[in-house]
Amino acid sequence: MAEASDSSQKSPQNRPVLHVCVTCRRGGPAMDQPPGAQLYARLQALVQEAEVNGQEAPVLLRQVQCLAACDRGCTAAIAMPERWTWLLGHLGAEKAEDLLAYAQLYAKSARGTVMPSRRPASLSNMVLGRVPAQLYDEQEPS
């Protein structure tokens, strides 16, 4: 699958990267196109549609094989330099539009925090965890 967002003019530093688990089955049996792949496909279609209409894609999409939150799938992680990285769950193709709206709010935030009251209502239970923008200090302590 080609990355839908690679053709955008906007620098990757200015847009969040949305890593979507394409193997997520939401606890169901193996299938040709699991719900995680369906979510990715829907997001990819929305990103392509925006670009065809002359708009910048709100995210850079990336596929991942597993985010280790299978019991809370479908899952994704959103990240940007100098911001919190968020692990998101309880997603599905039906929430793709709201997920992109959230990504736009995330990109505009100073530290990557979008208060629950500002998120689309369908994403009220999506936060599974967050990771600091910088996990370690690159300088050894004196």
CSV table of C-alpha atoms in Angstrom, one decimal:
chain,number,residue,atom,x,y,z
A,1,MET,CA,0.0,0.0,0.0
A,2,ALA,CA,1.3,3.4,-0.9
A,3,GLU,CA,1.4,6.0,1.8
A,4,ALA,CA,-1.5,8.4,1.1
A,5,SER,CA,0.2,11.4,2.8
A,6,ASP,CA,3.6,11.2,1.0
A,7,SER,CA,2.5,13.7,-1.7
A,8,SER,CA,1.6,16.5,0.6
A,9,GLN,CA,3.6,19.7,0.5
A,10,LYS,CA,3.6,20.3,4.3
A,11,SER,CA,6.7,19.3,6.2
A,12,PRO,CA,6.4,16.1,8.3
A,13,GLN,CA,7.6,18.2,11.2
A,14,ASN,CA,4.4,20.2,11.1
A,15,ARG,CA,2.0,17.2,11.0
A,16,PRO,CA,1.4,14.4,13.4
A,17,VAL,CA,2.3,10.9,12.4
A,18,LEU,CA,-0.5,8.5,13.0
A,19,HIS,CA,0.7,4.9,13.4
A,20,VAL,CA,-2.3,2.5,12.8
A,21,CYS,CA,-2.2,-1.2,13.8
A,22,VAL,CA,-3.3,-2.9,10.6
A,23,THR,CA,-3.3,-6.4,12.2
A,24,CYS,CA,-5.8,-5.6,14.9
A,25,ARG,CA,-8.8,-7.9,14.9
A,26,ARG,CA,-10.6,-6.5,18.0
A,27,GLY,CA,-10.3,-9.9,19.6
A,28,GLY,CA,-12.0,-11.6,16.6
A,29,PRO,CA,-10.9,-14.5,14.4
A,30,ALA,CA,-8.3,-14.1,11.7
A,31,MET,CA,-9.7,-12.5,8.6
A,32,ASP,CA,-8.5,-11.1,5.2
A,33,GLN,CA,-9.1,-7.5,6.1
A,34,PRO,CA,-9.2,-7.1,9.9
A,35,PRO,CA,-10.8,-4.0,11.5
A,36,GLY,CA,-7.4,-2.4,12.0
A,37,ALA,CA,-6.7,-2.6,8.2
A,38,GLN,CA,-10.2,-1.3,7.6
A,39,LEU,CA,-9.5,1.7,9.8
A,40,TYR,CA,-6.2,2.3,8.0
A,41,ALA,CA,-8.0,2.1,4.6
A,42,ARG,CA,-10.7,4.5,5.6
A,43,LEU,CA,-8.1,7.0,7.0
A,44,GLN,CA,-6.1,6.6,3.8
A,45,ALA,CA,-9.2,7.4,1.7
A,46,LEU,CA,-10.0,10.5,3.7
A,47,VAL,CA,-6.4,11.7,3.5
A,48,GLN,CA,-6.4,11.2,-0.3
A,49,GLU,CA,-9.7,12.9,-0.6
A,50,ALA,CA,-8.4,16.0,1.2
A,51,GLU,CA,-5.3,16.1,-1.0
A,52,VAL,CA,-7.4,15.8,-4.2
A,53,ASN,CA,-9.5,18.7,-3.0
A,54,GLY,CA,-6.3,20.8,-2.6
A,55,GLN,CA,-6.2,20.5,1.2
A,56,GLU,CA,-3.2,19.4,3.3
A,57,ALA,CA,-3.5,16.0,4.8
A,58,PRO,CA,-3.9,16.4,8.6
A,59,VAL,CA,-1.6,13.5,9.3
A,60,LEU,CA,1.1,11.3,7.9
A,61,LEU,CA,-0.2,7.8,8.0
A,62,ARG,CA,2.0,4.8,8.9
A,63,GLN,CA,1.1,1.1,9.2
A,64,VAL,CA,2.4,-0.9,12.1
A,65,GLN,CA,1.9,-4.6,12.7
A,66,CYS,CA,1.0,-4.5,16.4
A,67,LEU,CA,0.8,-1.9,19.2
A,68,ALA,CA,0.3,-4.6,21.9
A,69,ALA,CA,-3.2,-3.4,23.0
A,70,CYS,CA,-5.1,-6.2,21.3
A,71,ASP,CA,-7.9,-6.3,23.9
A,72,ARG,CA,-8.6,-2.6,23.3
A,73,GLY,CA,-8.4,-2.5,19.5
A,74,CYS,CA,-8.3,-1.1,17.0
A,75,THR,CA,-5.3,0.9,18.1
A,76,ALA,CA,-3.2,3.8,16.8
A,77,ALA,CA,-0.5,6.0,18.2
A,78,ILE,CA,-0.1,9.7,17.4
A,79,ALA,CA,3.2,11.5,17.7
A,80,MET,CA,4.9,14.8,16.8
A,81,PRO,CA,8.2,16.3,17.8
A,82,GLU,CA,8.1,18.2,21.1
A,83,ARG,CA,4.7,16.7,22.0
A,84,TRP,CA,3.3,13.8,24.0
A,85,THR,CA,2.8,10.6,22.1
A,86,TRP,CA,-0.6,9.1,22.7
A,87,LEU,CA,-1.7,5.4,22.5
A,88,LEU,CA,-5.3,5.4,21.3
A,89,GLY,CA,-7.7,2.5,21.4
A,90,HIS,CA,-11.3,1.5,20.9
A,91,LEU,CA,-11.1,2.8,17.3
A,92,GLY,CA,-12.7,1.6,14.1
A,93,ALA,CA,-13.3,2.7,10.6
A,94,GLU,CA,-16.5,4.4,11.7
A,95,LYS,CA,-14.4,6.8,13.8
A,96,ALA,CA,-11.9,7.7,11.1
A,97,GLU,CA,-13.3,11.2,10.5
A,98,ASP,CA,-13.3,12.0,14.2
A,99,LEU,CA,-9.8,10.7,14.5
A,100,LEU,CA,-8.6,13.1,11.8
A,101,ALA,CA,-10.4,16.0,13.5
A,102,TYR,CA,-8.6,15.0,16.8
A,103,ALA,CA,-5.3,14.9,14.9
A,104,GLN,CA,-5.8,18.5,13.8
A,105,LEU,CA,-6.4,19.6,17.4
A,106,TYR,CA,-3.4,17.6,18.5
A,107,ALA,CA,-1.2,19.3,15.8
A,108,LYS,CA,-2.3,22.8,17.0
A,109,SER,CA,-1.7,22.1,20.7
A,110,ALA,CA,1.5,23.3,22.3
A,111,ARG,CA,2.4,20.0,24.0
A,112,GLY,CA,0.1,17.4,22.3
A,113,THR,CA,-2.7,17.5,24.8
A,114,VAL,CA,-6.3,17.8,23.7
A,115,MET,CA,-8.6,18.0,26.6
A,116,PRO,CA,-11.5,15.5,26.6
A,117,SER,CA,-14.0,18.3,26.3
A,118,ARG,CA,-12.4,19.4,23.0
A,119,ARG,CA,-12.3,15.8,21.5
A,120,PRO,CA,-15.1,14.5,19.3
A,121,ALA,CA,-17.6,12.7,21.5
A,122,SER,CA,-17.0,9.3,19.8
A,123,LEU,CA,-13.4,9.4,21.0
A,124,SER,CA,-14.2,9.9,24.7
A,125,ASN,CA,-12.7,6.5,25.7
A,126,MET,CA,-9.8,6.3,23.2
A,127,VAL,CA,-6.8,7.3,25.4
A,128,LEU,CA,-4.9,4.2,26.6
A,129,GLY,CA,-1.7,5.9,27.6
A,130,ARG,CA,0.8,8.6,26.8
A,131,VAL,CA,4.6,8.8,26.4
A,132,PRO,CA,6.6,11.9,27.2
A,133,ALA,CA,8.1,13.8,24.2
A,134,GLN,CA,11.5,13.1,25.6
A,135,LEU,CA,12.0,9.8,27.4
A,136,TYR,CA,15.5,10.4,28.6
A,137,ASP,CA,18.0,13.1,28.9
A,138,GLU,CA,20.7,12.7,26.3
A,139,GLN,CA,23.3,14.2,28.6
A,140,GLU,CA,24.6,11.9,31.4
A,141,PRO,CA,24.1,13.4,34.8
A,142,SER,CA,27.2,14.9,36.4
